[in-house]
Amino acid sequence: EMTIQNRSCTVSQHYRCSTDAPGDQRVTIFTPDGPVYQSRIDNETRWMESTNLVQGLTDLLEDQADDHASFSTLVRTGRDDFDFWTTASDGQRLHHIGHDELPGEKVTIDGVPLEVTRFELTTYSEAGDVLIQRKGQQFISRTHRRFYGGIEHSEDWSGAVQDANDSPVTFSFPGQPGF
């Protein structure tokens, strides 16, 4: 459906599979070394399945959640809180708690109208230990019904700090150069 060149020198290929549930969307992210990440989201942008292609680990969303992520709630109210679990193919369970909000800022990148989001996300181990804390801004498209990367700050349990800018630079659609 679209190819996005991101500021972080990654390329995102967005597509759908006919065998998925209606509204599901997929993305594969490429670096200069090849594909590194794949995911499938549902119509509410829940992380149904995420695969780190370098490590070979897949995370699956658990059905039960205190508060699943909801794109509909975010665009209707300007804020969506979430509290859900994922299970990795190695058996590790992760607990994700955070929120997305729309501060009201709109931008256009390469002709595509987007809204800026602010987010905070803390990922905990099954025992309740903080593993990763992330915060920053991303973008959403109501038309495409999905999130796009942005500027993010993260810290993990080891003290490692990472600042990244994965904002989109160009969007290419079928029949356009770069698609």
PDB file of C-alpha atoms in Angstrom, residues 9-88:
ATOM      1  CA  CYS A   9      17.642   5.638   7.275  1.00  0.00           C
ATOM      2  CA  THR A  10      15.036   2.883   7.470  1.00  0.00           C
ATOM      3  CA  VAL A  11      12.351   2.073   4.928  1.00  0.00           C
ATOM      4  CA  SER A  12       8.899   0.822   5.935  1.00  0.00           C
ATOM      5  CA  GLN A  13       6.831  -1.305   3.550  1.00  0.00           C
ATOM      6  CA  HIS A  14       3.128  -1.217   4.545  1.00  0.00           C
ATOM      7  CA  TYR A  15       0.828  -3.923   3.201  1.00  0.00           C
ATOM      8  CA  ARG A  16      -2.194  -6.125   3.920  1.00  0.00           C
ATOM      9  CA  CYS A  17      -2.654  -9.866   3.599  1.00  0.00           C
ATOM     10  CA  SER A  18      -5.946 -11.278   2.331  1.00  0.00           C
ATOM     11  CA  THR A  19      -5.857 -14.050   4.949  1.00  0.00           C
ATOM     12  CA  ASP A  20      -5.747 -11.560   7.876  1.00  0.00           C
ATOM     13  CA  ALA A  21      -8.792 -10.247   9.714  1.00  0.00           C
ATOM     14  CA  PRO A  22     -10.491  -7.223   8.093  1.00  0.00           C
ATOM     15  CA  GLY A  23      -8.672  -4.038   9.118  1.00  0.00           C
ATOM     16  CA  ASP A  24      -5.381  -5.759   9.926  1.00  0.00           C
ATOM     17  CA  GLN A  25      -2.262  -4.081   8.530  1.00  0.00           C
ATOM     18  CA  ARG A  26       1.318  -5.241   8.263  1.00  0.00           C
ATOM     19  CA  VAL A  27       4.685  -3.517   8.020  1.00  0.00           C
ATOM     20  CA  THR A  28       8.217  -4.707   7.349  1.00  0.00           C
ATOM     21  CA  ILE A  29      11.056  -2.356   8.270  1.00  0.00           C
ATOM     22  CA  PHE A  30      14.322  -2.456   6.344  1.00  0.00           C
ATOM     23  CA  THR A  31      17.767  -1.064   7.201  1.00  0.00           C
ATOM     24  CA  PRO A  32      20.681  -1.006   4.730  1.00  0.00           C
ATOM     25  CA  ASP A  33      21.349  -4.596   5.923  1.00  0.00           C
ATOM     26  CA  GLY A  34      17.876  -5.843   4.990  1.00  0.00           C
ATOM     27  CA  PRO A  35      14.613  -6.562   6.816  1.00  0.00           C
ATOM     28  CA  VAL A  36      14.861  -6.237  10.612  1.00  0.00           C
ATOM     29  CA  TYR A  37      11.275  -6.062  11.917  1.00  0.00           C
ATOM     30  CA  GLN A  38       7.751  -7.135  10.958  1.00  0.00           C
ATOM     31  CA  SER A  39       4.451  -6.520  12.664  1.00  0.00           C
ATOM     32  CA  ARG A  40       0.731  -6.914  12.274  1.00  0.00           C
ATOM     33  CA  ILE A  41      -1.737  -4.533  13.883  1.00  0.00           C
ATOM     34  CA  ASP A  42      -5.506  -4.749  13.986  1.00  0.00           C
ATOM     35  CA  ASN A  43      -8.057  -2.035  13.170  1.00  0.00           C
ATOM     36  CA  GLU A  44      -7.518  -0.524  16.649  1.00  0.00           C
ATOM     37  CA  THR A  45      -3.716  -0.531  16.082  1.00  0.00           C
ATOM     38  CA  ARG A  46      -3.180  -3.202  18.757  1.00  0.00           C
ATOM     39  CA  TRP A  47       0.173  -5.022  18.457  1.00  0.00           C
ATOM     40  CA  MET A  48      -1.223  -8.393  17.377  1.00  0.00           C
ATOM     41  CA  GLU A  49       2.140  -9.830  16.311  1.00  0.00           C
ATOM     42  CA  SER A  50       5.651  -8.337  16.248  1.00  0.00           C
ATOM     43  CA  THR A  51       8.798 -10.109  15.049  1.00  0.00           C
ATOM     44  CA  ASN A  52      12.399  -9.022  15.529  1.00  0.00           C
ATOM     45  CA  LEU A  53      13.863 -10.588  12.387  1.00  0.00           C
ATOM     46  CA  VAL A  54      17.451 -10.219  13.642  1.00  0.00           C
ATOM     47  CA  GLN A  55      16.877 -12.058  16.935  1.00  0.00           C
ATOM     48  CA  GLY A  56      14.142 -14.320  15.588  1.00  0.00           C
ATOM     49  CA  LEU A  57      11.731 -13.549  18.441  1.00  0.00           C
ATOM     50  CA  THR A  58       8.003 -13.045  17.910  1.00  0.00           C
ATOM     51  CA  ASP A  59       5.718 -11.322  20.436  1.00  0.00           C
ATOM     52  CA  LEU A  60       1.990 -12.061  20.390  1.00  0.00           C
ATOM     53  CA  LEU A  61      -0.693  -9.950  22.053  1.00  0.00           C
ATOM     54  CA  GLU A  62      -2.519 -11.756  24.850  1.00  0.00           C
ATOM     55  CA  ASP A  63      -6.311 -11.747  24.452  1.00  0.00           C
ATOM     56  CA  GLN A  64      -7.081 -10.511  27.969  1.00  0.00           C
ATOM     57  CA  ALA A  65      -6.045  -6.978  28.925  1.00  0.00           C
ATOM     58  CA  ASP A  66      -6.956  -4.420  31.566  1.00  0.00           C
ATOM     59  CA  ASP A  67      -7.153  -1.848  28.752  1.00  0.00           C
ATOM     60  CA  HIS A  68      -6.284  -2.690  25.150  1.00  0.00           C
ATOM     61  CA  ALA A  69      -4.944   0.112  22.936  1.00  0.00           C
ATOM     62  CA  SER A  70      -7.690   1.810  20.921  1.00  0.00           C
ATOM     63  CA  PHE A  71      -7.134   4.056  17.908  1.00  0.00           C
ATOM     64  CA  SER A  72     -10.864   4.886  17.972  1.00  0.00           C
ATOM     65  CA  THR A  73     -10.624   6.162  21.560  1.00  0.00           C
ATOM     66  CA  LEU A  74      -7.532   8.222  20.713  1.00  0.00           C
ATOM     67  CA  VAL A  75      -9.123  10.029  17.767  1.00  0.00           C
ATOM     68  CA  ARG A  76     -12.482  10.427  19.529  1.00  0.00           C
ATOM     69  CA  THR A  77     -11.212  11.737  22.901  1.00  0.00           C
ATOM     70  CA  GLY A  78      -7.620  12.861  22.252  1.00  0.00           C
ATOM     71  CA  ARG A  79      -6.156  10.293  24.675  1.00  0.00           C
ATOM     72  CA  ASP A  80      -5.931   6.529  24.934  1.00  0.00           C
ATOM     73  CA  ASP A  81      -4.567   4.721  27.985  1.00  0.00           C
ATOM     74  CA  PHE A  82      -3.482   1.102  27.638  1.00  0.00           C
ATOM     75  CA  ASP A  83      -2.442  -1.786  29.873  1.00  0.00           C
ATOM     76  CA  PHE A  84      -1.816  -5.117  28.121  1.00  0.00           C
ATOM     77  CA  TRP A  85       0.487  -8.148  27.974  1.00  0.00           C
ATOM     78  CA  THR A  86       2.465  -9.834  25.199  1.00  0.00           C
ATOM     79  CA  THR A  87       4.044 -13.288  25.165  1.00  0.00           C
ATOM     80  CA  ALA A  88       7.276 -13.927  23.253  1.00  0.00           C
TER      81      ALA A  88
END
